[in-house]
Short mmCIF file of C-alpha atoms and ligand atoms in Angstrom, two decimals:
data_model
loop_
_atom_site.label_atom_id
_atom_site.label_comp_id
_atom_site.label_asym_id
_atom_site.label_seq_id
_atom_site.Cartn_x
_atom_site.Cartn_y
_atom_site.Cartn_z
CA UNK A 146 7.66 -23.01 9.52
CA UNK A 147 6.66 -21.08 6.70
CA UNK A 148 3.94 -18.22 6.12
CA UNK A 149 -0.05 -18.40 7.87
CA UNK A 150 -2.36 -17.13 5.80
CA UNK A 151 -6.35 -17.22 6.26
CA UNK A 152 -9.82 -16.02 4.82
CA UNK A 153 -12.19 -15.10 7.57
CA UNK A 154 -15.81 -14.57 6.10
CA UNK A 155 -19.39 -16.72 5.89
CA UNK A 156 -19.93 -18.83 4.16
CA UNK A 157 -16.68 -19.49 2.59
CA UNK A 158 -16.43 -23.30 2.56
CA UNK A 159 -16.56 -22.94 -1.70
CA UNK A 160 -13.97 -20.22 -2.06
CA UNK A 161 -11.59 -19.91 -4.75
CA UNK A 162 -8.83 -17.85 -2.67
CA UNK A 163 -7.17 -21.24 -1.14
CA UNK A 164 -6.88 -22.66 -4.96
CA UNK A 165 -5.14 -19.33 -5.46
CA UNK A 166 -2.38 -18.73 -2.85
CA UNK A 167 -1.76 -22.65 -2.87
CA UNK A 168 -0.60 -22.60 -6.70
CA UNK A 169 1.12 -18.68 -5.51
CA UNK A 170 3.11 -20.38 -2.92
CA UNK A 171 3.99 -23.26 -5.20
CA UNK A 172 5.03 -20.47 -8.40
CA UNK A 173 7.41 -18.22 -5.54
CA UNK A 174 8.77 -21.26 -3.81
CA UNK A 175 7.91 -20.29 -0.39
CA UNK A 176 6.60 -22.24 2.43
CA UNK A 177 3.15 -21.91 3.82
CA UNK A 178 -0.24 -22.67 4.66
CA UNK A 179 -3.67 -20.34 3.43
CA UNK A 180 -6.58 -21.90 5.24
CA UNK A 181 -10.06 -20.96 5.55
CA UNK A 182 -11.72 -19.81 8.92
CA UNK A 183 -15.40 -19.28 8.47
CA UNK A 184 -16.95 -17.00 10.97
CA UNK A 185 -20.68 -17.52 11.21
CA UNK A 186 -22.27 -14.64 12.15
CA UNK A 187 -24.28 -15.81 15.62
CA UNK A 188 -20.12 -15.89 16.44
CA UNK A 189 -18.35 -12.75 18.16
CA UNK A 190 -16.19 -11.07 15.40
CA UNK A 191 -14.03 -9.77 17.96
CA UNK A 192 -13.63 -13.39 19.85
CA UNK A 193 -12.78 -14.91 16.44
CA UNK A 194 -9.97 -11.83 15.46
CA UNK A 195 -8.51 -12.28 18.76
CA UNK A 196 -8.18 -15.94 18.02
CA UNK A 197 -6.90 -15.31 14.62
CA UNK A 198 -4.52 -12.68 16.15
CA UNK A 199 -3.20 -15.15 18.75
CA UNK A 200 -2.38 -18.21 16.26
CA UNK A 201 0.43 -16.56 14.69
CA UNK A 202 -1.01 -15.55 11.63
CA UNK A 203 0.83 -13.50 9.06
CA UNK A 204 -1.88 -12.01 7.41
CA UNK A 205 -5.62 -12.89 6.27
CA UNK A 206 -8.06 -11.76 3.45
CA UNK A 207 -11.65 -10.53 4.49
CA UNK A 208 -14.82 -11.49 2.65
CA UNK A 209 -18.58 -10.84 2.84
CA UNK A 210 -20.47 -10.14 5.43
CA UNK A 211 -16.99 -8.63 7.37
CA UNK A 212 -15.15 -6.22 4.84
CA UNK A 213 -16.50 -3.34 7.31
CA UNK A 214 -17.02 -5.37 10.17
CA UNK A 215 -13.38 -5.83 10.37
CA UNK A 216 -11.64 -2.28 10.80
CA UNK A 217 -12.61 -1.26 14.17
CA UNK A 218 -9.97 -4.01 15.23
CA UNK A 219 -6.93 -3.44 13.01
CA UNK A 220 -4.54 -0.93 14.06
CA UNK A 221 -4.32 1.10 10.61
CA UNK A 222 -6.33 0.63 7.37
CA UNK A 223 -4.39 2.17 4.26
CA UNK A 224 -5.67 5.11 2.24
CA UNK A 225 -7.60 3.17 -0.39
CA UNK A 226 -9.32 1.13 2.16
CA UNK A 227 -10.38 3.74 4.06
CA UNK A 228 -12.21 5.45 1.02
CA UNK A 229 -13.64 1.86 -0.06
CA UNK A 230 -15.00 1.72 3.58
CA UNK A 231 -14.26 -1.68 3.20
CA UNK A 232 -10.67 -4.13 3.73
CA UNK A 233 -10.14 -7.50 1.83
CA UNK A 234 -6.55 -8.23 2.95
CA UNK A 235 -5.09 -7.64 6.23
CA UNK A 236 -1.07 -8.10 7.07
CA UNK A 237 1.15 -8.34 10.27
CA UNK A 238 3.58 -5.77 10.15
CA UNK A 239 6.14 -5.30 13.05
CA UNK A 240 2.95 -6.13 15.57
CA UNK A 241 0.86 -4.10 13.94
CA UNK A 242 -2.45 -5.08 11.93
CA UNK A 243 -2.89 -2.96 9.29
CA UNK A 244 -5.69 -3.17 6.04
CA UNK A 245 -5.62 -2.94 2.40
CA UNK A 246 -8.49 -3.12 -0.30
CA UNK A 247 -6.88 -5.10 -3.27
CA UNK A 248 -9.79 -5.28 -5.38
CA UNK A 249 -9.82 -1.80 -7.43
CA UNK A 250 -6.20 -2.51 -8.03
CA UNK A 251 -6.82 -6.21 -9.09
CA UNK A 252 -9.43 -4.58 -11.72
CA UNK A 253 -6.80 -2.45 -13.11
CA UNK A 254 -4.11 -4.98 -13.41
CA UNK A 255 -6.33 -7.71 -14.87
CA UNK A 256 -7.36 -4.90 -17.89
CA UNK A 257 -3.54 -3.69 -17.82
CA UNK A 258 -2.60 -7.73 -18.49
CA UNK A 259 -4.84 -8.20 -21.34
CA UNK A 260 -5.55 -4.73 -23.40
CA UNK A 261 -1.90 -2.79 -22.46
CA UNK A 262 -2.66 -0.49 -25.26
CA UNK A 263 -5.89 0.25 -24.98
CA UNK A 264 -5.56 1.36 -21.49
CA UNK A 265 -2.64 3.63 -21.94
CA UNK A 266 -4.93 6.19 -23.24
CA UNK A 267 -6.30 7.67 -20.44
CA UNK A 268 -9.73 9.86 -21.91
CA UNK A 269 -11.48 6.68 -23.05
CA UNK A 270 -14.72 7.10 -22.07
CA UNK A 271 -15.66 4.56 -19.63
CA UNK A 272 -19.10 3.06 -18.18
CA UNK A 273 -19.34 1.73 -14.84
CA UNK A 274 -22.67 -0.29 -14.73
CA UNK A 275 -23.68 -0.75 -10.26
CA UNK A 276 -22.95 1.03 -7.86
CA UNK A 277 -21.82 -1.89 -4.71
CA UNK A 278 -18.97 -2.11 -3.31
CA UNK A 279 -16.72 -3.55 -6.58
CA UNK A 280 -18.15 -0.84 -8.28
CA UNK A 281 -16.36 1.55 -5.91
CA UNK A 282 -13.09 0.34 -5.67
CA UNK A 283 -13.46 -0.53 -9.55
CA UNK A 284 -14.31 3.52 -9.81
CA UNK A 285 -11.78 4.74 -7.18
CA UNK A 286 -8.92 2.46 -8.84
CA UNK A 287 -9.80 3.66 -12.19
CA UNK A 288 -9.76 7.60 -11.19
CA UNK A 289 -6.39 7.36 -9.22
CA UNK A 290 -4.93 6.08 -12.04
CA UNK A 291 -5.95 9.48 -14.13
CA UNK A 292 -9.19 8.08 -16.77
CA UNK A 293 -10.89 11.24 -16.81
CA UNK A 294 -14.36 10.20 -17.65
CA UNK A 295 -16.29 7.21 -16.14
CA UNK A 296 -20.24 7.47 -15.53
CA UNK A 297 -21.91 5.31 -14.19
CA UNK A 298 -25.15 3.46 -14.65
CA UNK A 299 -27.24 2.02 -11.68
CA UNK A 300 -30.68 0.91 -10.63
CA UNK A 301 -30.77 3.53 -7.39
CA UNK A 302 -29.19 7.08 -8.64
CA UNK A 303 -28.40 7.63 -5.19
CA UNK A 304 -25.56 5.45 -4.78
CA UNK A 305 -23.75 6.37 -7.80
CA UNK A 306 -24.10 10.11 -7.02
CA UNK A 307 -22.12 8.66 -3.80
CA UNK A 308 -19.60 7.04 -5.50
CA UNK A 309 -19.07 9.75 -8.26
CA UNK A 310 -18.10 12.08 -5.24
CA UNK A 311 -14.98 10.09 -5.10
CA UNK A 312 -13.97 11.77 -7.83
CA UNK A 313 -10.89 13.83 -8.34
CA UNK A 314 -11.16 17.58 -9.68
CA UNK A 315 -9.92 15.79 -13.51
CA UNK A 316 -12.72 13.07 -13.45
CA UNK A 317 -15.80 13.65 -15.06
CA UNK A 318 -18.93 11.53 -14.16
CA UNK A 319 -22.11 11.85 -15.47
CA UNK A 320 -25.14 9.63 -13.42
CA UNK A 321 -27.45 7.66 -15.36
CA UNK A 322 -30.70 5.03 -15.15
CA UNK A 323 -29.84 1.64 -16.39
CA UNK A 324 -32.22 2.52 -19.68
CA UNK A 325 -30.36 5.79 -20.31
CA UNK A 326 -27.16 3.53 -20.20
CA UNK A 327 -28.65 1.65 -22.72
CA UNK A 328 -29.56 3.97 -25.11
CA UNK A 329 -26.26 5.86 -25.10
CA UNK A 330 -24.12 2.54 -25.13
CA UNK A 331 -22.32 3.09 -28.26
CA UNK A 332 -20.78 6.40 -26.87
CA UNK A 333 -18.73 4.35 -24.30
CA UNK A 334 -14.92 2.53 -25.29
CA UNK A 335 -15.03 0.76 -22.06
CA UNK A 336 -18.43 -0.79 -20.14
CA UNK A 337 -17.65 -2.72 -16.79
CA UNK A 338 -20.29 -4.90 -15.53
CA UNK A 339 -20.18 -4.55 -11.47
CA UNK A 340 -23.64 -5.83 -10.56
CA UNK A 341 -24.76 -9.23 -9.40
CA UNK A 342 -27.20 -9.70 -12.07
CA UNK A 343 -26.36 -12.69 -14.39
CA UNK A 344 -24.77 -14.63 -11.85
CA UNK A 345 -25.40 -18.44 -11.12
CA UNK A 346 -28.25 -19.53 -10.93
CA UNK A 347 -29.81 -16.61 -12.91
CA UNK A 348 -27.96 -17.01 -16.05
CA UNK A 349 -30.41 -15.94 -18.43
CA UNK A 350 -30.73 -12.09 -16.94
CA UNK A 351 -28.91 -9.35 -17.97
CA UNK A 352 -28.26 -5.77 -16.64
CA UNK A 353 -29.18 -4.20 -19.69
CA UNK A 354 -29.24 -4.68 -23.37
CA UNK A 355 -26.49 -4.61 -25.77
CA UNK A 356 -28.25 -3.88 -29.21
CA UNK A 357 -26.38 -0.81 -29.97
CA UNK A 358 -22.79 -1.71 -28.83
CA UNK A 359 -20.44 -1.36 -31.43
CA UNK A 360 -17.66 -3.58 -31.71
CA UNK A 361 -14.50 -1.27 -31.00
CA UNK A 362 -15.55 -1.28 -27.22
CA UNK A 363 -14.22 -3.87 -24.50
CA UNK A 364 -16.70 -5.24 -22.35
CA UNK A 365 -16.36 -6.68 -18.92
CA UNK A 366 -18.30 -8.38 -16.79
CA UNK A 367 -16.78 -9.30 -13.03
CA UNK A 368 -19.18 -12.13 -12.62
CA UNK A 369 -17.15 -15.24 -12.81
CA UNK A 370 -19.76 -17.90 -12.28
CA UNK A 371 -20.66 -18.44 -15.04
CA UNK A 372 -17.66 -17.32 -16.68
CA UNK A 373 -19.53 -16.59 -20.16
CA UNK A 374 -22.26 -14.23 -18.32
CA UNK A 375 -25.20 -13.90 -20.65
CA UNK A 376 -23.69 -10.18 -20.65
CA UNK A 377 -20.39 -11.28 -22.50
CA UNK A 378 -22.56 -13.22 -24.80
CA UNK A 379 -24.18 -10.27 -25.93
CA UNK A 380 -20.84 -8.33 -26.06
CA UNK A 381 -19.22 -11.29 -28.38
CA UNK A 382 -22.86 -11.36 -30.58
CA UNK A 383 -22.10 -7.67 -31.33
CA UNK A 384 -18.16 -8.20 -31.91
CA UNK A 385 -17.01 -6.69 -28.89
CA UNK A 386 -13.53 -6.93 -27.07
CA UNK A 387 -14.21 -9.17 -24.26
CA UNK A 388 -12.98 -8.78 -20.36
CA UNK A 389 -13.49 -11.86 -17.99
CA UNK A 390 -14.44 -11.45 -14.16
CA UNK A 391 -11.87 -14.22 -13.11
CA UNK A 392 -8.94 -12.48 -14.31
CA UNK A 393 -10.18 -9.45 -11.55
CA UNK A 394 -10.06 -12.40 -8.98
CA UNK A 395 -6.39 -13.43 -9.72
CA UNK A 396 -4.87 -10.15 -9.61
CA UNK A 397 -6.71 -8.65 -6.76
CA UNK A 398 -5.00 -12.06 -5.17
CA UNK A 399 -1.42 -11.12 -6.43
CA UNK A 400 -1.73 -7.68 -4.65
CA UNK A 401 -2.46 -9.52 -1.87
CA UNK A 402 0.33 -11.87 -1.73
CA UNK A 403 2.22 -9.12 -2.27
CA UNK A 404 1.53 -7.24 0.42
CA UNK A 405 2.22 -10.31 2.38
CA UNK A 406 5.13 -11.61 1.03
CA UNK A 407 6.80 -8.57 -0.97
CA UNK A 408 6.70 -10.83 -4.27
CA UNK A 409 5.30 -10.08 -7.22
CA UNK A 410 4.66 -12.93 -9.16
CA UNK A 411 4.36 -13.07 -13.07
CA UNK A 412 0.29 -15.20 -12.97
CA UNK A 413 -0.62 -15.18 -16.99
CA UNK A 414 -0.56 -18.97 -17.03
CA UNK A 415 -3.28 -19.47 -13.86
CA UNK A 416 -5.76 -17.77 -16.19
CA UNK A 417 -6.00 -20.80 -18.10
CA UNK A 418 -5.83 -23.11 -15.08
CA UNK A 419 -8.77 -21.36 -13.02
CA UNK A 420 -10.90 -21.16 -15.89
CA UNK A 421 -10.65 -24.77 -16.03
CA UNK A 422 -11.64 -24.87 -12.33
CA UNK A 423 -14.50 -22.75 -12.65
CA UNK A 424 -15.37 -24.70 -15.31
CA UNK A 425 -15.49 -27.69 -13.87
CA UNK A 426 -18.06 -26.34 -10.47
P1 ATR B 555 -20.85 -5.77 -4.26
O1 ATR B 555 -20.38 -5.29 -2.91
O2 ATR B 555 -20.46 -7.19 -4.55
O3 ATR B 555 -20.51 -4.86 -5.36
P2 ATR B 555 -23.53 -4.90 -3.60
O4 ATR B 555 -22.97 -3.88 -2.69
O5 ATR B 555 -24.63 -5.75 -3.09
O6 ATR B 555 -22.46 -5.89 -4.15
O7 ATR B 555 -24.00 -4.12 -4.94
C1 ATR B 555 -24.88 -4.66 -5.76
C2 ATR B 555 -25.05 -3.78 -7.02
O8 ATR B 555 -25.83 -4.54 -7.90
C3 ATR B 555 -25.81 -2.48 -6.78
O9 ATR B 555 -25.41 -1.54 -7.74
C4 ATR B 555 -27.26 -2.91 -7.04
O10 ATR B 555 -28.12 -1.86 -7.45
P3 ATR B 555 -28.83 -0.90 -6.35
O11 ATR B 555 -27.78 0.06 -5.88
O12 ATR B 555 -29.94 -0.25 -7.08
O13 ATR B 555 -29.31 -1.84 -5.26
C5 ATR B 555 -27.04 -3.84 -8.21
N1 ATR B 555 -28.11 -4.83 -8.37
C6 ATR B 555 -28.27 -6.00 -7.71
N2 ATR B 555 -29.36 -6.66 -8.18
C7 ATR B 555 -29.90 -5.89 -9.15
C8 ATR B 555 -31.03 -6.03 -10.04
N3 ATR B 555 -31.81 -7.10 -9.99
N4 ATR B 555 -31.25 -5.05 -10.93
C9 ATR B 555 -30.46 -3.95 -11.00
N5 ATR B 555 -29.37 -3.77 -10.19
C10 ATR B 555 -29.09 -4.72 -9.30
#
């Protein structure tokens, strides 16, 4: 029969995760199906689970607007999760429904795959630019895997003060307004882009500017659409390491199918091959 997998969210008709798990099913060899199920929201989210529940599904990822929405009816939610307040991938496990949040993780493996060295050293001093919900599991990911010192830049103080609480006793955040950020940029090694700005069709904004970035620093933008955010452009103007968002959306998938299917799966080629997918939208 093979493995049921699903994305419940709204709108998903244009989502990239069924490209994904197709071409991971075809790389493992295993048999299976990942569908879409688009939930609109004048629909019961409970009704729709307990449909989902009853068609024999192995497992699902969780999008936008349900990521919270969705834990009051699994039966456990894992430890990152619960911190994120928020659960992207959801797997059957001896009856039991139990959530994960792949996306910090997916962050970290994506900059693990294409700077190894860089991130070995673990007091690089990091900027986290936003303060959403990437930007969290981006910040928690980054922290639990011992980088002492990651501030972060956003538009509302607030919400990074929230997310800097997160913090371990080792981590050291500073809080700072988008124009501080920008003034200080040349102090950072790392600068991770987390906000929306930039994205289609607003290609021509930018958080912030990049004037002083010097060009031992990688810079990453999550965006993905476009792929060359007018961010990065600024970044590669100046000489700067670049980071694409794309590569955050395969890996955050790979944790995911290997939650589900206890394989993990070896995805440096599919860089290439989504690029040219995205590129082609
Ligand atoms: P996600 O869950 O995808 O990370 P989100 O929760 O909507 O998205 O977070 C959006 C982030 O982008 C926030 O940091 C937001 O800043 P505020 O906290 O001040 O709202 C930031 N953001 C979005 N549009 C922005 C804009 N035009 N200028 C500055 N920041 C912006």
């Amino acid at each position: 029969m093979g493995y049921r997998f699903k994305l419940i969210g709204y709108p998903i008709k244009h989502s990239l995760s069924p490209w994904i798990h197709e071409q991971f099913l075809k790389k493992s060899k295993l048999k299976g199906i990942y569908s879409i199920f688009e939930i609109s929201p004048e629909k019961s989210l409970e009704e729709s689970v307990q449909h989902l529940k009853r068609e024999e599904t192995d497992g699902f990822n969780v999008t936008v607007p349900y990521k919270q929405a969705i834990i009051p009816f699994l039966d456990e939610i894992d430890d990152t999760a619960r911190n994120m307040g928020a659960v992207n991938t959801v797997v059957k496990k001896n009856n039991r429904w139990i959530g994960y949040n792949t996306d910090g993780m997916g962050y970290l493996r994506s900059l693990e795959n294409k700077y190894p060295e860089f991130v070995q050293n673990k007091n690089i001093r990091i900027l986290l630019i936003g303060a959403g919900g990437a930007a969290r599991a981006i910040y928690f990911a980054l922290n639990h895997s011992g980088f002492t010192a990651i501030d972060i830049a956003n538009r509302t103080p607030g919400s990074a003060r929230e997310i800097s609480e997160l913090a371990s006793n080792s981590c050291k955040s500073n809080i700072l307004s988008l124009g501080e950020a920008e003034k200080c940029i040349d102090q950072y090694d790392l600068i991770i882009q987390t906000t929306s700005v930039g994205m289609k069709p607003h290609v021509n904004e930018a958080i912030l500017s990049l004037d002083r970035l010097t060009s031992d620093t990688i810079v990453s933008d999550i965006v993905y659409q476009p792929l060359q955010t007018k961010f990065l452009q600024q970044a590669q103007n100046r000489g700067a390491m670049l980071h694409y968002g794309h590569t955050m959306l395969l890996y955050q998938a790979q944790y995911a199918f290997e939650i589900w299917t206890d394989r993990q799966l070896s995805i440096n080629d599919l860089d290439v091959k989504l690029k040219a997918v995205l590129e082609g939208r």
